[in-house]
């Protein structure tokens, strides 16, 4: 369908000019030869190397700019920061975040947001540190998401950074951290891309979330994006039930469709089969619906970390999905 460019990075004015000339020549050649030939380009998430890209000249030539919003911390930083924080943590962290990078791309470099894709990392980094944002060593060890999950079976503890909107793992001895993205943070970044009216998201790299036949991070993107696309259409299939984000903390949205007017019960159960929450009980017309659950039980108490089931019952069907609540 086209060509993707990933030069990391031009570093002189001569290289900047020649890179632009290359894209200009390719665009002219493909426009005269092909229909809908795509030219896409990976670009830096900040000015340190981004200054060497003539984005003003490149914008009319390139279909998508894939912003590499990851690798914010590593061997080059002195603290154990997140690999791809949605927001800077702490808020004055000079190493930046997805948010500061998108502001740079849209507000300083003035790219059309519909041509900009937000980078999603399917991997994480390990640091020698006792606390998130604390003094650290390391940052050179990289784990794919499907490797990171294995550390939970080894007794590592899951934590959520409410400032960064990202998770991290800590070993029992509190000497090592792994900063990474999970389905919850991926869904939040998809929501951020939507609110900033970006073209979409990009992934580095496909397959790094493959676990026992499932691609859980890719599924988190699909669960987020698919319901939004379908809300404006008339349901044309059997009742479906999905939620996003999943895992979640504390809020998730459950989406389902009805083909005909039905009596509907949407109920949350725990893994022991006990009823935890009742989200809806009544009649609904055909169409798409989304109902939120805030992670509290029938008495208004926050639920514990664990697996929960959302059950949709109508007069003709019974659908159930599994959800994971994390703290």
XYZ file of C-alpha atoms in Angstrom:
327
model
C 0.000 0.000 0.000
C 2.940 2.347 0.359
C 6.236 3.073 2.119
C 7.032 3.877 5.738
C 10.167 5.876 6.572
C 12.002 5.506 9.883
C 15.271 7.436 9.939
C 16.542 7.874 13.500
C 17.638 10.560 12.944
C 18.823 13.223 10.503
C 21.247 15.402 12.453
C 22.460 18.174 10.117
C 20.788 20.799 7.962
C 22.058 18.988 4.849
C 20.455 15.719 5.981
C 17.233 17.565 6.808
C 17.060 19.070 3.315
C 17.941 15.822 1.543
C 15.350 13.879 3.527
C 12.680 16.349 2.414
C 13.878 16.131 -1.201
C 13.675 12.335 -1.098
C 10.050 12.451 0.064
C 9.204 15.133 -2.510
C 10.602 13.019 -5.351
C 8.852 9.873 -4.149
C 5.542 11.685 -3.770
C 5.769 13.093 -7.289
C 6.654 9.713 -8.762
C 3.947 7.765 -6.945
C 1.225 10.338 -7.590
C 1.834 9.964 -11.314
C 1.922 6.154 -11.188
C -0.337 4.834 -8.409
C -3.716 5.535 -6.861
C -3.788 6.090 -3.084
C -0.103 5.310 -2.512
C 0.675 5.911 1.183
C 3.817 7.595 2.474
C 4.109 7.391 6.257
C 6.902 8.454 8.573
C 8.069 7.760 12.113
C 9.004 11.012 13.843
C 10.540 11.851 17.241
C 8.476 12.721 20.283
C 10.474 15.847 21.147
C 12.638 18.663 19.858
C 16.040 17.097 20.661
C 15.965 15.218 17.352
C 12.653 16.548 16.043
C 14.255 19.866 15.174
C 16.006 18.138 12.283
C 12.746 17.300 10.489
C 11.221 19.951 8.211
C 7.663 19.041 9.163
C 6.197 22.099 7.459
C 7.543 20.937 4.102
C 6.806 17.279 4.801
C 3.198 17.660 5.920
C 1.572 17.922 2.463
C 3.688 14.981 1.243
C 3.153 12.499 4.065
C -0.133 10.712 4.832
C 0.586 9.778 8.473
C 3.183 10.864 11.000
C 3.792 8.120 13.561
C 4.997 9.800 16.767
C 7.325 7.542 18.760
C 5.813 8.270 22.171
C 7.868 5.733 24.125
C 11.428 5.315 25.469
C 11.046 8.391 27.673
C 13.290 6.775 30.292
C 16.209 4.403 30.013
C 19.964 4.246 30.504
C 20.174 7.969 29.728
C 18.009 8.995 32.725
C 18.973 8.971 36.395
C 15.565 7.899 37.720
C 13.217 4.969 37.166
C 10.537 6.644 35.078
C 7.828 5.167 32.914
C 8.676 3.869 29.473
C 5.630 5.581 27.941
C 3.736 7.728 30.467
C 0.534 9.286 29.218
C 1.259 12.267 31.481
C 4.538 13.330 33.075
C 5.129 11.787 36.503
C 6.010 13.779 38.469
C 4.288 16.618 36.620
C 7.574 18.539 36.233
C 9.551 15.574 34.905
C 11.756 17.065 32.151
C 11.816 13.759 30.270
C 8.245 14.324 29.112
C 5.279 12.151 28.255
C 2.837 11.325 25.490
C 0.907 14.479 26.406
C 3.909 16.816 26.207
C 4.965 15.208 22.931
C 1.569 15.624 21.284
C 1.518 19.236 22.457
C 4.922 19.698 20.821
C 3.781 18.090 17.565
C 0.455 19.952 17.343
C 1.158 23.285 19.033
C 4.822 23.906 18.264
C 5.283 22.060 14.961
C 1.653 22.648 13.871
C 0.976 19.311 12.199
C -2.593 18.470 11.198
C -3.816 16.239 14.084
C -5.670 13.931 11.684
C -2.285 12.995 10.198
C -0.743 12.244 13.603
C -0.739 8.786 15.222
C 0.066 8.243 18.904
C 2.686 5.575 19.616
C 1.737 2.610 21.832
C 4.498 0.501 23.383
C 3.925 -3.260 23.627
C 7.085 -3.585 25.743
C 8.593 -2.266 28.974
C 11.917 -1.524 30.672
C 13.537 -2.749 33.883
C 15.301 -0.446 36.327
C 17.264 -1.023 39.490
C 15.263 1.173 41.862
C 13.293 1.021 45.097
C 10.474 3.347 43.999
C 8.928 4.747 40.844
C 10.665 8.009 39.885
C 13.401 7.170 42.388
C 17.132 7.059 41.751
C 17.976 4.139 39.492
C 20.473 2.158 37.526
C 19.834 0.100 34.436
C 17.088 0.866 31.959
C 18.783 -1.157 29.246
C 16.799 -4.406 29.763
C 13.673 -4.500 27.611
C 10.813 -6.971 28.029
C 7.936 -7.664 25.686
C 4.506 -7.432 27.295
C 4.131 -11.218 27.181
C 7.368 -11.472 29.201
C 6.305 -8.814 31.722
C 3.163 -10.745 32.701
C 5.331 -13.690 33.770
C 6.827 -11.595 36.582
C 3.431 -11.522 38.315
C 3.690 -15.306 38.718
C 7.101 -14.763 40.331
C 5.646 -12.634 43.113
C 6.194 -9.174 41.658
C 3.594 -6.602 42.777
C 1.362 -4.619 40.425
C 1.107 -0.849 40.976
C -0.766 1.928 39.181
C 0.589 5.473 38.878
C -2.433 7.809 38.916
C -0.323 10.710 37.616
C 1.247 8.917 34.648
C -1.840 6.752 33.997
C 0.492 3.783 33.662
C 1.282 0.591 35.577
C 4.569 -0.752 36.857
C 5.769 -3.906 38.621
C 8.010 -4.095 41.673
C 9.885 -7.146 42.906
C 9.251 -8.385 46.477
C 12.677 -7.139 47.607
C 11.753 -3.640 46.346
C 15.014 -3.341 44.405
C 13.756 -3.565 40.796
C 10.962 -2.015 38.756
C 9.485 -2.728 35.337
C 7.587 0.111 33.685
C 5.279 -0.928 30.852
C 1.790 -0.625 29.341
C -1.176 -2.915 30.036
C -4.704 -3.064 28.550
C -5.888 -0.363 30.954
C -3.216 2.181 29.996
C -3.539 1.293 26.307
C -7.276 2.048 26.411
C -6.620 5.367 28.169
C -4.164 6.327 25.431
C -6.737 5.427 22.779
C -9.194 7.711 24.568
C -6.559 10.458 24.674
C -5.937 10.098 20.919
C -9.672 10.438 20.330
C -10.044 13.547 22.497
C -7.078 15.196 20.735
C -8.713 14.280 17.385
C -5.633 12.391 16.195
C -5.659 10.130 13.171
C -5.173 7.032 15.312
C -2.478 5.007 17.024
C 0.582 3.019 16.007
C 2.059 -0.029 17.689
C 5.650 -0.998 18.433
C 5.571 -3.874 18.007
C 2.890 -6.269 16.848
C 3.064 -9.729 18.432
C 4.803 -8.658 21.625
C 1.505 -9.137 23.487
C 0.808 -12.663 22.188
C -0.152 -14.897 25.143
C -1.741 -18.348 24.744
C -3.401 -17.518 21.448
C -4.557 -14.015 22.408
C -3.099 -10.582 21.614
C -4.358 -8.829 24.719
C -3.085 -5.300 24.056
C -4.278 -5.363 20.462
C -7.617 -6.605 21.796
C -7.730 -3.629 24.178
C -7.451 -1.292 21.174
C -10.170 -3.196 19.319
C -12.470 -3.212 22.349
C -12.029 0.544 22.648
C -12.367 1.441 18.974
C -15.001 -0.977 17.664
C -17.932 0.081 19.857
C -17.352 3.753 19.055
C -17.507 3.010 15.347
C -20.711 1.013 15.696
C -22.724 3.331 17.918
C -24.043 5.237 14.907
C -25.205 2.118 13.039
C -28.159 -0.217 13.443
C -27.123 -3.552 14.997
C -26.958 -6.267 12.371
C -25.757 -9.223 14.432
C -26.628 -11.070 17.623
C -26.310 -9.347 20.973
C -22.695 -8.612 21.812
C -21.088 -7.591 25.058
C -17.664 -5.963 25.406
C -16.096 -3.645 27.958
C -13.277 -1.143 27.807
C -10.818 -0.695 29.273
C -10.102 -4.217 30.502
C -8.343 -4.553 32.957
C -9.792 -1.436 34.584
C -9.421 0.745 37.673
C -11.925 1.857 38.773
C -14.194 2.592 35.786
C -15.114 0.519 32.773
C -17.788 0.825 30.087
C -19.854 -2.160 28.984
C -21.219 -2.048 25.444
C -23.981 -4.238 24.003
C -26.552 -4.277 21.202
C -30.193 -5.323 20.950
C -31.843 -6.431 17.726
C -35.376 -5.990 19.079
C -37.155 -4.485 22.057
C -36.310 -6.663 25.052
C -36.395 -6.923 28.813
C -32.752 -6.496 29.801
C -30.806 -7.336 32.942
C -27.142 -6.353 33.158
C -25.546 -7.728 36.318
C -22.006 -8.010 37.734
C -20.914 -11.215 39.504
C -17.688 -12.164 41.232
C -15.713 -15.337 40.545
C -17.712 -17.185 43.256
C -20.960 -16.374 41.440
C -22.140 -13.791 43.970
C -24.082 -10.816 42.615
C -21.931 -7.696 43.075
C -23.793 -4.956 41.199
C -26.960 -4.447 39.142
C -26.428 -1.993 36.283
C -29.797 -2.256 34.509
C -33.138 -4.027 34.859
C -35.876 -2.987 32.446
C -37.024 -2.750 28.846
C -34.877 -1.296 26.061
C -35.475 -0.632 22.373
C -33.260 -1.995 19.561
C -29.895 -0.270 19.292
C -26.482 0.141 20.902
C -26.007 0.829 24.600
C -23.071 1.603 26.864
C -23.293 1.400 30.638
C -20.533 2.251 33.075
C -19.467 0.443 36.231
C -17.352 2.269 38.794
C -16.004 -0.765 40.616
C -18.280 -0.616 43.685
C -20.658 -3.263 45.007
C -24.359 -3.126 45.889
C -23.533 -1.461 49.217
C -21.336 1.197 47.623
C -18.049 -0.369 48.742
C -15.045 -0.588 46.377
C -14.491 -4.127 45.126
C -11.235 -6.030 45.545
C -8.726 -6.826 42.834
C -9.879 -9.843 40.877
C -11.953 -11.331 38.081
C -15.586 -10.281 37.627
C -18.271 -11.243 35.121
C -20.778 -8.983 33.405
C -23.907 -10.908 32.431
C -26.443 -9.629 29.890
C -29.797 -11.436 30.006
C -32.666 -10.812 27.602
C -35.745 -12.825 26.739
C -33.820 -14.803 24.140
C -30.161 -14.797 25.155
C -27.647 -14.885 27.956
C -24.212 -13.341 27.291
C -21.280 -13.105 29.719
C -17.814 -11.553 29.544
C -14.884 -11.703 31.938
C -13.390 -8.486 33.328
C -10.311 -7.853 35.470
C -10.312 -5.171 38.176
C -6.814 -4.124 39.305
C -5.512 -1.863 42.060
